[in-house]
Coordinates of C-alpha atoms and ligand atoms in Angstrom, one line a residue:
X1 CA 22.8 5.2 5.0
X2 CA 24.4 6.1 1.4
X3 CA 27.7 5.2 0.2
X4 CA 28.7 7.2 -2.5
X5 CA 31.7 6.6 -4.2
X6 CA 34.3 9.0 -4.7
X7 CA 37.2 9.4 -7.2
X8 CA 40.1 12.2 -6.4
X9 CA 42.5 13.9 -8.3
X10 CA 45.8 16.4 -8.3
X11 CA 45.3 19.8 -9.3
X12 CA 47.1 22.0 -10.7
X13 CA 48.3 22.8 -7.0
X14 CA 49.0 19.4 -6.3
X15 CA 46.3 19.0 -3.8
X16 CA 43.8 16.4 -3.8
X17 CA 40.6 17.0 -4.8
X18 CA 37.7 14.9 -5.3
X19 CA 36.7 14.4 -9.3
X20 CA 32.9 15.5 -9.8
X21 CA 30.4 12.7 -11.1
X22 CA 27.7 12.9 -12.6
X23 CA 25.0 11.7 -10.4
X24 CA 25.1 8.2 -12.9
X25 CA 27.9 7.3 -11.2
X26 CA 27.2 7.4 -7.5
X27 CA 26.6 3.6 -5.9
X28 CA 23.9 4.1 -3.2
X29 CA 23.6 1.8 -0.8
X30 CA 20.4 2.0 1.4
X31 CA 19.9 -0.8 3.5
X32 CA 16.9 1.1 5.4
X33 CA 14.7 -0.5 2.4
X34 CA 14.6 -4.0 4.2
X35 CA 12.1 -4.5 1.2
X36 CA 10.9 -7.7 3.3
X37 CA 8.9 -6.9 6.7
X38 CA 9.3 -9.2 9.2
X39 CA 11.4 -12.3 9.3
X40 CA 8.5 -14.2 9.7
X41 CA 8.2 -17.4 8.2
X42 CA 4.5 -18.8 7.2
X43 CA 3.9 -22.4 6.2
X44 CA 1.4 -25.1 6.0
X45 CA 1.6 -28.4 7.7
X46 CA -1.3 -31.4 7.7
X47 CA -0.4 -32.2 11.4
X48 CA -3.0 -32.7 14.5
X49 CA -3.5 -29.7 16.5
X50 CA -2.6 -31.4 20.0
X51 CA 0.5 -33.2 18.5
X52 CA 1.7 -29.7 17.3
X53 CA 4.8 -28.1 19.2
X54 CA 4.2 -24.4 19.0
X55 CA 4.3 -21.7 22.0
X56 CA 0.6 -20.8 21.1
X57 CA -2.4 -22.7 18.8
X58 CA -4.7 -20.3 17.5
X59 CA -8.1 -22.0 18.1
X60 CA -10.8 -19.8 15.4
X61 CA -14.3 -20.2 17.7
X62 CA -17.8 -19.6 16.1
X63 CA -19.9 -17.4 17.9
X64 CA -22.5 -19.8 20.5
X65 CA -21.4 -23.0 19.6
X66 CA -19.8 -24.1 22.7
X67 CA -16.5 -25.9 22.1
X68 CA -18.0 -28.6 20.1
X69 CA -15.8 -28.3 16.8
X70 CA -12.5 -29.1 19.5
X71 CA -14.0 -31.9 21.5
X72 CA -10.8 -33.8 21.5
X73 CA -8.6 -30.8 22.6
X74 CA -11.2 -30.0 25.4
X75 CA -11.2 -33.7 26.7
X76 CA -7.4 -33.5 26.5
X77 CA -7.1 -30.1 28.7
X78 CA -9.7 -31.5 31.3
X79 CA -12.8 -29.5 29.6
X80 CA -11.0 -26.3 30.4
X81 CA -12.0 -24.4 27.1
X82 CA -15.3 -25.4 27.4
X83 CA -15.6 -24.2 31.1
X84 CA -14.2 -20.7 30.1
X85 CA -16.9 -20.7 27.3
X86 CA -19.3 -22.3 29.5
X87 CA -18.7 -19.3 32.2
X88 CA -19.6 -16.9 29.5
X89 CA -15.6 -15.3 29.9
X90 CA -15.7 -16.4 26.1
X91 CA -18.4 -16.8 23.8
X92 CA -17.1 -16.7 20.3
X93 CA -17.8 -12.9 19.1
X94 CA -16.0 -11.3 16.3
X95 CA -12.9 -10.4 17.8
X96 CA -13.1 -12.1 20.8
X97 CA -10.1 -13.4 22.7
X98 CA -8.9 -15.7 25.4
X99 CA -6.0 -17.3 26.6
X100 CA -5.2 -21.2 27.8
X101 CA -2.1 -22.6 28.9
X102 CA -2.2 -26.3 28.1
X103 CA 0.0 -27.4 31.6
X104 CA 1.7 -30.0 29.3
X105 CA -1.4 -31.7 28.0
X106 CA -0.7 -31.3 24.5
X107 CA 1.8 -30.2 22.8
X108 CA 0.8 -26.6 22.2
X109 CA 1.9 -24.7 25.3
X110 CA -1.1 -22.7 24.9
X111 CA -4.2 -22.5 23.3
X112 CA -5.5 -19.0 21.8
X113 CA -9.7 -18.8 21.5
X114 CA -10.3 -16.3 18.6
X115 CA -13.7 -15.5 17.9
X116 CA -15.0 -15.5 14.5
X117 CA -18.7 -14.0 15.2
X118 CA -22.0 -16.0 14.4
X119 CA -21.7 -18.2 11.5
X120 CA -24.9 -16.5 9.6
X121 CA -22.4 -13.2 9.6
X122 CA -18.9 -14.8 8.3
X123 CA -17.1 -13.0 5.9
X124 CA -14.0 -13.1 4.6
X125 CA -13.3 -9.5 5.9
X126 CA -14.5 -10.9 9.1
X127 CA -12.2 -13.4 9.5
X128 CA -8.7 -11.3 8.1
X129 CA -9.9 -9.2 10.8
X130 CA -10.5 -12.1 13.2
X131 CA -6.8 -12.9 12.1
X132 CA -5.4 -9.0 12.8
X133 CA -6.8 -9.2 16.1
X134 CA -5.8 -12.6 17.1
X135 CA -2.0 -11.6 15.6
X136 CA -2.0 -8.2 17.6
X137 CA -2.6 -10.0 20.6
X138 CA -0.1 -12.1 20.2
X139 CA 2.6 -9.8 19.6
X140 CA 1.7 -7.8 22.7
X141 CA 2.5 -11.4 24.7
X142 CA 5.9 -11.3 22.6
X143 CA 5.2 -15.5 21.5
X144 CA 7.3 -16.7 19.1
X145 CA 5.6 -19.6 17.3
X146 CA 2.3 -20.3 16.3
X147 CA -0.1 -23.1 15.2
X148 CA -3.0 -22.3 13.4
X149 CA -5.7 -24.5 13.7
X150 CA -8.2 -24.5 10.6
X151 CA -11.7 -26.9 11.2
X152 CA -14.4 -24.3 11.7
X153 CA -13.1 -22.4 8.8
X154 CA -13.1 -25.0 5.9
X155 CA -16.6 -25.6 6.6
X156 CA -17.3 -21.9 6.1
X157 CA -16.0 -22.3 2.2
X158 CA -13.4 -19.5 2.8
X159 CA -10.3 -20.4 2.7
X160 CA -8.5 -19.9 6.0
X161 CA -6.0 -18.6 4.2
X162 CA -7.9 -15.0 4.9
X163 CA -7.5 -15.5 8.6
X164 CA -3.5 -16.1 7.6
X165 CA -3.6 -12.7 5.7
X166 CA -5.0 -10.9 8.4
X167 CA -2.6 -12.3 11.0
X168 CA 0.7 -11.1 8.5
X169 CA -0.9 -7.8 7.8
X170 CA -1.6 -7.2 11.5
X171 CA 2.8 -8.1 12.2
X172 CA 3.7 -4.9 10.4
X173 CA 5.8 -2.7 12.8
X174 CA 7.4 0.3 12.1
X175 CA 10.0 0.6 14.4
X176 CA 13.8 1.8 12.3
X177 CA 13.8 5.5 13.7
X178 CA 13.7 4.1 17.6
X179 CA 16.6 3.6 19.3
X180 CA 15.3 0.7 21.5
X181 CA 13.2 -1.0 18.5
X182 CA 9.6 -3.3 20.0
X183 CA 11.8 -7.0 19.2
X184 CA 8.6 -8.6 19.9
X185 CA 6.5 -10.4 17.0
X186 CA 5.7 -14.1 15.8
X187 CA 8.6 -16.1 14.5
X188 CA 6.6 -18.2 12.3
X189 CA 2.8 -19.2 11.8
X190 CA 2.1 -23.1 11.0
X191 CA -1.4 -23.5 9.0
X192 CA -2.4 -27.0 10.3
X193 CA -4.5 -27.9 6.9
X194 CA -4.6 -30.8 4.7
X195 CA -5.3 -28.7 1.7
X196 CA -3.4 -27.8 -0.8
X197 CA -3.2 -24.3 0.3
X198 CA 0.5 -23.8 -0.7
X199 CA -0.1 -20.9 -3.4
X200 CA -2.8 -19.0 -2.2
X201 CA -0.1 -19.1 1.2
X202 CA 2.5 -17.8 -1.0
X203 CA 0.2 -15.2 -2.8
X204 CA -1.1 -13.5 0.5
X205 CA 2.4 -13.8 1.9
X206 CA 4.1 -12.2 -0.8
X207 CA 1.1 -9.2 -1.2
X208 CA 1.5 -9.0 3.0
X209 CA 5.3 -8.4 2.3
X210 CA 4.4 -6.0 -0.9
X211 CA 2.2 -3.9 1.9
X212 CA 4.6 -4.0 4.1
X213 CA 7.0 -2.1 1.6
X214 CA 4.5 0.4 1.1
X215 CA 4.0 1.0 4.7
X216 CA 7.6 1.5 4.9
X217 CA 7.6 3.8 2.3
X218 CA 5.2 5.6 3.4
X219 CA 5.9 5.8 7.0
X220 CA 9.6 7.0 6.4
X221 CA 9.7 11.2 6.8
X222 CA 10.1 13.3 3.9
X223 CA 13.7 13.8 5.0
X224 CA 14.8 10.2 4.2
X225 CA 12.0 9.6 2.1
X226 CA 13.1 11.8 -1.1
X227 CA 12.0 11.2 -4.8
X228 CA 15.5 9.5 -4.7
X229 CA 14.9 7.7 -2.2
X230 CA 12.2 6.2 -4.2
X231 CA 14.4 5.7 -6.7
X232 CA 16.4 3.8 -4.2
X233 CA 13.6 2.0 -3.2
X234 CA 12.9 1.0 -7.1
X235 CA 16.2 0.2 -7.3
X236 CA 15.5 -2.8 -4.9
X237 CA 13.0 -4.5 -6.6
X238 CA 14.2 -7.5 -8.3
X239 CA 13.6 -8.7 -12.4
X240 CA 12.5 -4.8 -12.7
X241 CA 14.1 -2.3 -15.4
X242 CA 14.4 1.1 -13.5
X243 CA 14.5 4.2 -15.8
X244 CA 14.6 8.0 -14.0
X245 CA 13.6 11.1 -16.0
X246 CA 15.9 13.8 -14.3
X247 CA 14.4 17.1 -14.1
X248 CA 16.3 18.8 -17.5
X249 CA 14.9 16.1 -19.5
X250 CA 11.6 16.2 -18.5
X251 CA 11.7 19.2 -19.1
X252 CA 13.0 18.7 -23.3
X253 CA 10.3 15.9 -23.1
X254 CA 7.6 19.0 -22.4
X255 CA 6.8 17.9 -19.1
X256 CA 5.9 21.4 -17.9
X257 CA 2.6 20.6 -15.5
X258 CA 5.3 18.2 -13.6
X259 CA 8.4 20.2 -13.6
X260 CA 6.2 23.0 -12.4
X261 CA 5.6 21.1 -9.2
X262 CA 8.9 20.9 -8.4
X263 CA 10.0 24.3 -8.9
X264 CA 9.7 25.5 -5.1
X265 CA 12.1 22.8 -3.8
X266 CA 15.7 22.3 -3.7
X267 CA 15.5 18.4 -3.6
X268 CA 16.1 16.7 -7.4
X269 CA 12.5 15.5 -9.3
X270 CA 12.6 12.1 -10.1
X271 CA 11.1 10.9 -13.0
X272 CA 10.5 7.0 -12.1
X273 CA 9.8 4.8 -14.9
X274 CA 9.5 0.9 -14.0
X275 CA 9.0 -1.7 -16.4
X276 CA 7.9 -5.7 -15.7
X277 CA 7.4 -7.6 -18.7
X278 CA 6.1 -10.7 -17.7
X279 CA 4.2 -11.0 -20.6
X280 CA 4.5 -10.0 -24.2
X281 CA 1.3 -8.1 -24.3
X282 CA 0.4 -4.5 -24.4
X283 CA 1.3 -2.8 -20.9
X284 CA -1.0 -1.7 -18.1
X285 CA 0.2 1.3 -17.1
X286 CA 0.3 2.0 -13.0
X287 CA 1.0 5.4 -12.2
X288 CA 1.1 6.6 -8.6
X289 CA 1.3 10.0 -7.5
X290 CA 4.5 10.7 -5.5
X291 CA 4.5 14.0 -4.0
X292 CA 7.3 12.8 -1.3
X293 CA 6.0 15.8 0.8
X294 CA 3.0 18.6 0.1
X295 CA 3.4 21.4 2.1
X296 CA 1.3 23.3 -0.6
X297 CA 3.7 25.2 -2.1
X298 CA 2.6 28.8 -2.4
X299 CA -0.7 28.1 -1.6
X300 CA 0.5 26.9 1.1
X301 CA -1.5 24.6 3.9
X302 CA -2.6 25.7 7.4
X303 CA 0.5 24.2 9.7
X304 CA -1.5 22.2 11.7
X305 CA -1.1 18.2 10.8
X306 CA 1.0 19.6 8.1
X307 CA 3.4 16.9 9.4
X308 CA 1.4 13.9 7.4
X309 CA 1.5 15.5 4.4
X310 CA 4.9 12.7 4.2
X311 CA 2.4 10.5 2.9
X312 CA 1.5 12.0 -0.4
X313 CA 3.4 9.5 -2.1
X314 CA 1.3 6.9 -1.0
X315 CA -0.2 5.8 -4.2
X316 CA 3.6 5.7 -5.2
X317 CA 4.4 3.6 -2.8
X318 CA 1.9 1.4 -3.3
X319 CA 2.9 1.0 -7.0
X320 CA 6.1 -0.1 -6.0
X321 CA 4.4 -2.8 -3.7
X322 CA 2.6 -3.8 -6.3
X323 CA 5.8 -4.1 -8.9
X324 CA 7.8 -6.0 -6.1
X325 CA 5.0 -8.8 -5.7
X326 CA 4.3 -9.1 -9.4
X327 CA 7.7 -9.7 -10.1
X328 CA 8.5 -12.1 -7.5
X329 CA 5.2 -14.1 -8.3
X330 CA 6.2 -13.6 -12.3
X331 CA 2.7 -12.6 -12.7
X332 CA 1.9 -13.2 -16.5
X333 CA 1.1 -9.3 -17.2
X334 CA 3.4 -6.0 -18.9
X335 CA 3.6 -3.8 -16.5
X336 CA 4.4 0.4 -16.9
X337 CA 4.7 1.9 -13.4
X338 CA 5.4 5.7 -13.5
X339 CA 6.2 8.0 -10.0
X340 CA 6.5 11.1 -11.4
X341 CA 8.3 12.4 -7.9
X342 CA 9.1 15.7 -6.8
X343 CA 8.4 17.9 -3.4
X344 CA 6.1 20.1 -3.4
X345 CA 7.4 23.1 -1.7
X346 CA 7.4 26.8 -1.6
X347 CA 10.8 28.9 -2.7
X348 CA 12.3 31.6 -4.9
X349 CA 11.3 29.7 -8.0
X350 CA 8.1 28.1 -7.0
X351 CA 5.1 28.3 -9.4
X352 CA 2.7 31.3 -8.2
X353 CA -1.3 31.1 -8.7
X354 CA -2.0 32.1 -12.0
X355 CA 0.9 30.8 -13.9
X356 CA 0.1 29.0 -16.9
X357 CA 2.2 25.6 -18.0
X358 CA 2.1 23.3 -20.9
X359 CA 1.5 19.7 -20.2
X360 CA 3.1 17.1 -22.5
X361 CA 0.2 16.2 -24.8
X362 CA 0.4 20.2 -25.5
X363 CA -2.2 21.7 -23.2
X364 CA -1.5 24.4 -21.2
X365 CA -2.6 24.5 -17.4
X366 CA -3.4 27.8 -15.8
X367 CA -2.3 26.9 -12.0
X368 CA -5.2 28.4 -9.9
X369 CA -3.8 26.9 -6.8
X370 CA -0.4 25.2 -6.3
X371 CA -2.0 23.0 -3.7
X372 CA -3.2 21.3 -6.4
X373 CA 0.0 19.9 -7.4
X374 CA -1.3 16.0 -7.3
X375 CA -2.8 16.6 -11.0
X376 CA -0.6 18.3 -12.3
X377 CA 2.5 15.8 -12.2
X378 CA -0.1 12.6 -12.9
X379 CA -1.2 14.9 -16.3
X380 CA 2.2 14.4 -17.5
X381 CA 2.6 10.9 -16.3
X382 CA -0.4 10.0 -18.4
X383 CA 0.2 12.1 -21.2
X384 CA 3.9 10.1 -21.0
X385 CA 2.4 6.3 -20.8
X386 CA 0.4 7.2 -23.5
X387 CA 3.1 6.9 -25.6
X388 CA 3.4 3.3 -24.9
X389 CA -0.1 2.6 -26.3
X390 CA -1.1 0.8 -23.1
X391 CA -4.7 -1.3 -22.7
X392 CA -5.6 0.7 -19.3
X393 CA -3.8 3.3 -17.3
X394 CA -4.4 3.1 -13.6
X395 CA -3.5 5.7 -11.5
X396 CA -3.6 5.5 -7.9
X397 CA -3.1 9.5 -5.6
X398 CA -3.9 10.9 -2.3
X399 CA -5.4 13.1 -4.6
X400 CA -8.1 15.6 -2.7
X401 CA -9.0 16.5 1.0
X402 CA -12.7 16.2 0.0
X403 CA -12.3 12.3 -0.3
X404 CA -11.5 12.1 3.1
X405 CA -14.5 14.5 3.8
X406 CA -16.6 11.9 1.7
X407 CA -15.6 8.6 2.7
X408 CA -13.7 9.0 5.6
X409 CA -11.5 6.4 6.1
X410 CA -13.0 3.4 4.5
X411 CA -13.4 4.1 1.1
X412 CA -11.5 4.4 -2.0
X413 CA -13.0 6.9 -4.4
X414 CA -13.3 5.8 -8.0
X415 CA -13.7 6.9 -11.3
X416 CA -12.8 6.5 -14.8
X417 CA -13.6 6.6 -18.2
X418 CA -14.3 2.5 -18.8
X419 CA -17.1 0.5 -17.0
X420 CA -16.1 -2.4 -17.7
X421 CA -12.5 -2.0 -16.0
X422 CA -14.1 -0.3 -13.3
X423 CA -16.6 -3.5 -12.6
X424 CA -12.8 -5.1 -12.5
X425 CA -11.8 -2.8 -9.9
X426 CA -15.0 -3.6 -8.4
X427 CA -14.7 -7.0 -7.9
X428 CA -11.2 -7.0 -6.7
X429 CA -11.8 -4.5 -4.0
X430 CA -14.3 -6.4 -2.8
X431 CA -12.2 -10.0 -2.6
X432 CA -9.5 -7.5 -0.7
X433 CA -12.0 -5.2 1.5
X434 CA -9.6 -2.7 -0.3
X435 CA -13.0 -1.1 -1.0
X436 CA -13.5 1.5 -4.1
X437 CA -16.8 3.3 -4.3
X438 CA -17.4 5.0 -7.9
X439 CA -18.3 8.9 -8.4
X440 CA -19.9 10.2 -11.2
X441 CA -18.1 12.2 -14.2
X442 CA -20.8 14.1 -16.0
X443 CA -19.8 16.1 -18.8
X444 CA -21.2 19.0 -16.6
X445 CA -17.9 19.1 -14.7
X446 CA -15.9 20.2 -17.5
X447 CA -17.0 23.6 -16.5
X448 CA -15.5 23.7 -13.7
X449 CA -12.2 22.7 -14.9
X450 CA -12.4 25.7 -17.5
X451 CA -9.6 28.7 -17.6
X452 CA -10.3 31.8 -18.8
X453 CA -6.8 32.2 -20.5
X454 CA -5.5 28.2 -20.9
X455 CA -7.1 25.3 -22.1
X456 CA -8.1 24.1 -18.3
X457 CA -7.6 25.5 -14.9
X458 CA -6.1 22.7 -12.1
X459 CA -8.5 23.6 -9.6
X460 CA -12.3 24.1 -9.7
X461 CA -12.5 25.7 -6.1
X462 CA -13.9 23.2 -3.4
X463 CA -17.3 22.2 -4.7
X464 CA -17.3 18.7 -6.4
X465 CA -13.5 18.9 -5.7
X466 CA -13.0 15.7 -5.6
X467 CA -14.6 15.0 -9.0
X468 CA -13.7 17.7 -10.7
X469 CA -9.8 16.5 -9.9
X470 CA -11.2 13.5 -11.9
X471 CA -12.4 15.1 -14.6
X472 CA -9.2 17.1 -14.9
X473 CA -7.2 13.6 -15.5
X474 CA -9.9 12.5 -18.0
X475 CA -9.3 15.2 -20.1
X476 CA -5.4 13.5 -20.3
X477 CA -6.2 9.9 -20.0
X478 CA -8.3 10.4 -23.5
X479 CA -9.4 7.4 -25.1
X480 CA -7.3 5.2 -23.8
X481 CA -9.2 3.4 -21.1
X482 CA -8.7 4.6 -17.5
X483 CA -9.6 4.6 -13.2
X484 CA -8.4 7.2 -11.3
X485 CA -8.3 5.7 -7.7
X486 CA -8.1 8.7 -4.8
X487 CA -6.6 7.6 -1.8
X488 CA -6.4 10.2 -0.1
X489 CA -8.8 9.0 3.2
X490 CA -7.2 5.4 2.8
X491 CA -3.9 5.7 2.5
X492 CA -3.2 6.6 6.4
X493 CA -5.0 5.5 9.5
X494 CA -4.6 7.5 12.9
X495 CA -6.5 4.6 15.2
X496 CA -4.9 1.0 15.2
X497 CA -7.7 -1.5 13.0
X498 CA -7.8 -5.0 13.7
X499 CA -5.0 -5.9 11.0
X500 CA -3.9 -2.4 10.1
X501 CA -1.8 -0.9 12.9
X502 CA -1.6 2.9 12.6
X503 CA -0.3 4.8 10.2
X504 CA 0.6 4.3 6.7
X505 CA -2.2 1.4 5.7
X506 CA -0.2 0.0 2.2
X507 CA -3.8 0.5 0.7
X508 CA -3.9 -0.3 -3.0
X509 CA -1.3 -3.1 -3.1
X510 CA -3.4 -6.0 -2.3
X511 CA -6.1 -4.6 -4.8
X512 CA -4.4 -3.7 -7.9
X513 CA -2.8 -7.7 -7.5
X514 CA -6.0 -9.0 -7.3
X515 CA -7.0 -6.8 -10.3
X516 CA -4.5 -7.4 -12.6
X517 CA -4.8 -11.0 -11.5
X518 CA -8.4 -10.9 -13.2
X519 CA -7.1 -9.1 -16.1
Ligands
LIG601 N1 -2.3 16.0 -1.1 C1 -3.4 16.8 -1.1 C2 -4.7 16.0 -0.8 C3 -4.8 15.4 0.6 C4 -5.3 16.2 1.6 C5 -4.4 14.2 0.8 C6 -5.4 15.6 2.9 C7 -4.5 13.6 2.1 C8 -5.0 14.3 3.1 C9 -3.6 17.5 -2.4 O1 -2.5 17.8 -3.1 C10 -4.4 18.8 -2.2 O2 -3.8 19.6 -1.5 N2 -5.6 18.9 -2.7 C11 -6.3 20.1 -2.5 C12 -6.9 20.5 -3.8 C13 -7.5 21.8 -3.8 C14 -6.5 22.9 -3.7 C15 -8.3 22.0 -5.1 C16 -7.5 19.7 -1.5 O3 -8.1 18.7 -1.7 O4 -7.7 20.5 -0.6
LIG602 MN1 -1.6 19.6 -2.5
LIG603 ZN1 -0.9 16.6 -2.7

């Protein structure tokens, strides 16, 4: 829903007509950004398991080891987990589930058996997943309150905190365009530890509720979800400075490979400029592609799962997820988030294939197809951060097709001009399974990028497409050092995984945390 607020006047005729404001003045109100996910409170408590009131205790079970790490809760429920493992109905592999009502032996009305796998094959992947699944099943059962019990995971040296992450990831519904919305989903999750696990609870919790944003963002149709709804949905983000670039000025600021984007579509451009300054330090600079919908534009795409094109702002959306956490955790870095958002549609005005546009740092563009739209508005972005003389520029795009073709859906394609950032990148992606796998940029592909009549052309044809979409950033990026991430297989899953349901996946929030949290 928007309010807008309206003044009215007499004219000359005495009737009363409303006064027109500039768009500066109109209050929106959207409460569809809930901004939060799930009222779902997490915390940590060093209580027994069996003396622990909850409707379900989530018992974590190593693959073939019996019930010997819950000898106590076994004797307690007459040795009925250890019959039900004992029977083979559960023996502890990854995944693995099974369900005990406790009768009123212990305070847990039930016990949950969640299988972890063999020990020799633990990671922490494993176990988020372990935790997804466990969550899902849950939910299905409609419980309210959970315990989580943690003594065959602090042996493993990975903090159970994983399994926790999996289990909030996995609660994400999506559920606002429904008239009878699924009320089902945990309440709260206990972590029965004696650790002091109390930040790294809050860190996943608040990165879970960042991703949930995304998915949200994400998820909502190109109808609701305009550039200004994402300017509404910047607007929500707390200890944040909003800025928006409206499409006139963008244009004076020589934004022409942008502007040219947005030329086909009726709906505003938004120019999103976010600042966090939690440190005094020169900025990172996050820029996330924000095409709110691609239908091509002239080159327009075959109609046929044309509908999911909704989710070309996905590496938008995920910079905003990553603002909201980073504020809320008053993470000690300068931030510079840019969505340069528009549509990308076709219409009386649309760019054609062949036009040529000037970028802001000067270079002109010859447009070969206007399906290649992604690069075009992140040129600009970059060639506007520049300005800010940030250490790294990050951009994060559903950038190609051919990433999909080359990954599928478990990879994040990378590439950039900096090794050293990228080993960054590296080592994040693996601590979040948010995995980014690096291409090459040889000088060779500069050829492909070459115009016969501008300084580059925004599409090399299909071979080494998803490079060569690369390369063409490069040549904005500079010097200043850079990663392109493409998202474009990542940022959506059509199959439920074990803590993603399906859908938008909120992929690159958890990773760019955990890399600027090594920066
Ligand atoms: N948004 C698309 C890429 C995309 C395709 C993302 C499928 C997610 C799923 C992008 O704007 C695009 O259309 N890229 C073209 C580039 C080509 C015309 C050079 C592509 O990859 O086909
Ligand atoms: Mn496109
Ligand atoms: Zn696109």
């Amino acid at each position: 829903m928007t309010v807008q607020l309206r003044i009215y006047m007499k004219n000359a005729l005495n009737a009363t007509v409303p006064i027109e404001l500039p768009s500066v003045y109109v209050i929106e109100f959207s409460p569809e950004i809930r901004n939060e996910g799930p009222a779902m409170k997490v915390s940590v408590k060093d209580n027994k398991e069996s003396t622990f009131s909850c409707d379900v205790l989530i018992l974590p079970l190593l693959e073939n080891q019996g019930i010997r790490a819950y000898r106590d809760i076994d004797k307690a429920l007459d040795g009925l987990p250890g019959k039900t493992i004992s029977s083979k109905e559960f023996s502890g592999r990854h995944g693995e589930i099974s369900l005990l009502h406790t009768q009123g032996r212990i305070n847990p009305e039930r016990v949950l058996l969640a299988g972890l796998g063999k020990k020799e094959d633990i990671t922490p992947e494993k176990l988020r997943q372990a935790g997804g699944k466990a969550a899902s099943y849950i939910h299905s059962l409609g419980i309210r309150h959970a315990g989580l019990s943690t003594r065959t995971i602090e042996p493993l040296h990975i903090s159970p905190v994983v399994f926790l992450e999996g289990c909030l990831l996995s609660e994400y519904r999506f559920e606002k365009y429904r008239k009878e919305a699924d009320q089902k989903g945990l309440k709260d999750i206990t972590v029965l530890s004696g650790k002091d696990i109390g930040k790294q609870i809050k860190w996943v919790e608040t990165a879970a509720r960042a991703a949930y944003l995304a998915r949200d963002l994400v998820n909502t149709p190109s109808n609701d979800m305009t550039p200004s709804g994402l300017v509404r949905a910047a607007r929500s983000l707390k200890k944040v400075s909003v800025k928006v670039i409206e499409r006139k000025q963008a244009e004076a600021l020589g934004m022409g490979a942008y502007i040219s984007v947005a030329k086909g579509s009726l709906e505003p451009p938004k120019f999103i400029v976010i600042t966090y300054k939690g440190k005094n330090i020169a900025p990172v600079a996050l820029i996330g592609k924000a095409i709110t919908f691609d239908s091509g534009g002239i080159s327009l795409k075959p109609s046929e799962g044309m509908e999911k094109m909704k989710y070309d702002m996905a590496g938008g959306a995920a910079v905003l997820g990553v603002l909201k956490a980073a504020a809320e955790m008053n993470l000690p870095v300068h931030l510079i988030a840019v969505l340069p958002a528009t549509e990308n549609l076709p219409g009386g005005r649309a760019s054609k294939p062949g036009d040529v546009v000037r970028s802001i740092d000067g270079k002109t563009i010859e447009i070969i197809s206007t399906d290649a739209e992604g690069r075009l508005a992140l040129a600009d972005a970059i060639g506007y951060v520049k300005k800010f003389k940030p250490s790294a520029i990050i951009d994060i795009a559903t950038l190609t097709g051919a990433c999909s073709i080359a990954f599928g859906n478990d990879a994040i394609a990378m590439m950039g001009n900096d090794d050293s950032l990228m080993a960054k990148m590296k080592k994040a992606s693996e601590e979040t399974a948010e995995r980014v796998w690096q291409m090459p940029l040889f000088d060779e592909y500069k050829d492909y990028i070459k115009s016969d009549i501008a300084d580059l052309k925004n599409s090399g044809g299909r071979t080494g497409s998803l490079i060569t979409s690369a390369y063409f950033l490069k040549e904005f990026a500079g010097d200043v050092p850079w990663i392109h991430l493409d998202i474009a297989g990542t940022a959506w899953t059509d199959k439920d995984k074990p803590y993603i349901p399906k859908g938008a996946t909120g992929i690159g929030v958890r990773l760019l945390l955990n890399f600027l949290k090594s920066l």
